[in-house]
Rosetta silent file (secondary structure, phi, psi, omega in degrees, C-alpha in Angstrom):
SEQUENCE: AYLIAEIGAEQMRLQRHKIAEACYRRSIALSDDCNTRMHLARALAAMRRLGEARDEFAHVAKTSTSETQQAKALEQLSMIPAE
SCORE:     score description
SCORE:     0.000 S_00000001
   1 L     0.000  -41.657  177.582    0.006   -0.008    0.027 S_00000001
   2 H   -53.965  -49.552 -179.501    2.863    2.359    0.809 S_00000001
   3 H   -61.216  -39.976  179.604    4.441    2.044   -2.586 S_00000001
   4 H   -64.173  -40.123  177.862    1.112    2.682   -4.329 S_00000001
   5 H   -66.260  -37.085  175.632    0.724    5.848   -2.276 S_00000001
   6 H   -64.473  -37.922  174.974    4.216    6.927   -3.249 S_00000001
   7 H   -63.687  -39.147  173.829    3.352    6.456   -6.894 S_00000001
   8 H   -57.911  -46.242 -179.420    0.312    8.661   -6.218 S_00000001
   9 H   -61.833  -39.026  177.078    2.555   11.333   -4.745 S_00000001
  10 H   -66.952  -40.279  179.171    4.819   11.315   -7.785 S_00000001
  11 H   -63.910  -36.061  174.889    1.773   11.640  -10.049 S_00000001
  12 H   -61.782  -43.857  179.373    0.664   14.656   -7.998 S_00000001
  13 H   -59.313  -29.990 -177.993    4.069   16.208   -8.516 S_00000001
  14 L   -92.534    6.074  179.898    3.547   15.721  -12.282 S_00000001
  15 L    65.326   29.201  177.142    0.068   17.274  -12.083 S_00000001
  16 L  -100.127   72.108 -171.557   -1.577   13.926  -13.046 S_00000001
  17 H   -64.366  -36.469 -177.042   -4.367   14.311  -10.480 S_00000001
  18 H   -67.472  -43.779 -179.796   -6.680   11.568  -11.796 S_00000001
  19 H   -65.620  -43.359  178.372   -3.896    8.970  -11.747 S_00000001
  20 H   -57.708  -47.119 -179.863   -2.836   10.187   -8.296 S_00000001
  21 H   -58.528  -42.413 -179.216   -6.429    9.816   -7.087 S_00000001
  22 H   -63.943  -41.463 -177.657   -6.585    6.198   -8.389 S_00000001
  23 H   -67.462  -43.167 -178.573   -3.315    5.329   -6.640 S_00000001
  24 H   -63.561  -44.470 -179.895   -4.423    6.875   -3.344 S_00000001
  25 H   -60.580  -42.505 -179.681   -7.797    5.081   -3.498 S_00000001
  26 H   -64.514  -43.637 -177.244   -6.071    1.756   -4.174 S_00000001
  27 H   -66.388  -40.613  178.056   -3.629    2.300   -1.339 S_00000001
  28 H   -66.540  -35.425  178.192   -6.476    3.150    1.077 S_00000001
  29 H   -63.220  -34.228 -179.677   -8.392    0.025   -0.022 S_00000001
  30 H   -79.079  -39.409 -176.729   -5.340   -2.088    0.851 S_00000001
  31 L  -157.533  102.652 -176.682   -4.501   -0.291    4.121 S_00000001
  32 L   -64.728  128.403 -174.070   -6.512    2.728    5.333 S_00000001
  33 L  -144.596  129.846  179.425   -4.129    5.484    6.424 S_00000001
  34 H   -61.425  -34.601  178.436   -4.858    9.113    7.373 S_00000001
  35 H   -61.620  -45.211  178.806   -1.747   10.332    5.623 S_00000001
  36 H   -65.666  -38.033  175.797   -2.872    8.803    2.364 S_00000001
  37 H   -61.332  -39.871  177.222   -6.362   10.253    2.896 S_00000001
  38 H   -61.490  -43.188  175.553   -4.805   13.706    3.277 S_00000001
  39 H   -64.389  -41.559  177.269   -3.067   13.239   -0.091 S_00000001
  40 H   -61.227  -47.480  179.798   -6.286   12.027   -1.675 S_00000001
  41 H   -57.208  -42.150  178.772   -8.137   15.078   -0.345 S_00000001
  42 H   -66.761  -35.386  178.801   -5.489   17.329   -1.893 S_00000001
  43 H   -68.132  -41.402 -179.020   -5.730   15.527   -5.204 S_00000001
  44 H   -67.266  -38.201  178.181   -9.551   15.912   -5.142 S_00000001
  45 H   -66.279  -38.514  175.219   -9.233   19.606   -4.279 S_00000001
  46 H   -60.465  -28.654  178.843   -6.805   20.063   -7.187 S_00000001
  47 L   -93.545    7.748  179.262   -9.472   18.623   -9.494 S_00000001
  48 L    64.658   24.583  172.184  -12.043   20.988   -7.966 S_00000001
  49 L   -95.823   74.424 -169.931  -14.059   18.137   -6.429 S_00000001
  50 H   -65.611  -38.328  179.361  -14.450   20.133   -3.311 S_00000001
  51 H   -62.049  -44.667 -179.518  -17.231   18.164   -1.701 S_00000001
  52 H   -70.207  -41.424  176.773  -15.245   14.921   -1.815 S_00000001
  53 H   -61.219  -41.635  177.995  -12.106   16.763   -0.653 S_00000001
  54 H   -60.565  -44.761 -176.667  -14.026   18.255    2.287 S_00000001
  55 H   -62.014  -43.899 -178.935  -15.273   14.734    3.283 S_00000001
  56 H   -63.302  -47.715  179.172  -11.670   13.348    3.236 S_00000001
  57 H   -61.365  -41.750  178.266  -10.262   16.203    5.271 S_00000001
  58 H   -62.003  -41.320  179.111  -13.164   15.867    7.749 S_00000001
  59 H   -60.694  -44.926  178.383  -12.483   12.127    8.039 S_00000001
  60 H   -61.005  -47.413 -178.737   -8.794   12.786    8.834 S_00000001
  61 H   -58.973  -33.107 -176.521   -9.694   15.508   11.386 S_00000001
  62 H   -86.544  -31.963 -165.862  -11.981   13.026   13.153 S_00000001
  63 H  -112.012  -16.526 -176.137   -9.959    9.823   13.026 S_00000001
  64 L   -69.817  144.376  177.437   -6.253   10.696   13.026 S_00000001
  65 L   -90.670   -2.943  176.227   -4.333    9.983   16.201 S_00000001
  66 L   -96.325  119.643 -179.945   -1.896   12.759   15.382 S_00000001
  67 H   -64.064  -34.617  176.285   -2.892   16.158   16.712 S_00000001
  68 H   -64.883  -40.767 -179.553   -0.674   17.833   14.113 S_00000001
  69 H   -70.117  -39.583  175.201   -2.373   15.958   11.310 S_00000001
  70 H   -59.505  -42.649  177.363   -5.768   16.798   12.723 S_00000001
  71 H   -60.192  -43.764  178.691   -4.795   20.436   12.804 S_00000001
  72 H   -67.116  -39.545 -179.814   -3.584   20.353    9.222 S_00000001
  73 H   -63.847  -45.289  179.268   -6.821   18.603    8.101 S_00000001
  74 H   -63.958  -37.965  177.337   -8.901   21.260    9.853 S_00000001
  75 H   -61.204  -51.975 -177.844   -6.797   24.043    8.305 S_00000001
  76 H   -59.029  -40.921 -178.106   -7.262   22.560    4.836 S_00000001
  77 H   -64.046  -38.536 -177.513  -10.988   22.092    5.504 S_00000001
  78 H   -69.533  -21.295 -176.971  -11.349   25.749    6.471 S_00000001
  79 H   -84.412  -14.062  177.946   -9.749   26.822    3.140 S_00000001
  80 L   -82.482  122.041 -177.262  -12.332   25.007    1.019 S_00000001
  81 L   -66.997  147.617  176.833  -15.172   27.391    0.140 S_00000001
  82 L   -63.746  146.595  179.272  -18.641   26.424    1.204 S_00000001
  83 L   -81.507    0.000    0.000  -20.884   25.045   -1.566 S_00000001
C-alpha cells in the first residue's frame, strides 16, 4: 500500500491528479491510512471536487491519532469554500 501511495505522490508532482487519485484510493483500499487520505483530499481539491475533498479532510480530522495531522486537516478544511 505504501508504494502505491508513493506512486500517487509522484503523479501529483507531475500534475496527473486523476492517476494520483486512483493510486491513493487503491492504497487506502489495501490499508486505510490518514496520511494517504490527506493526499487524496489534496488531489480531489486540485481537481475542484471540493465536496469529496471536504469529506476526506473531515475524516482525517476526526480519526487521526496525530494532533498535528488533525490540525492540518482542519486548516485545509477551512480553506475550502462552502458550496
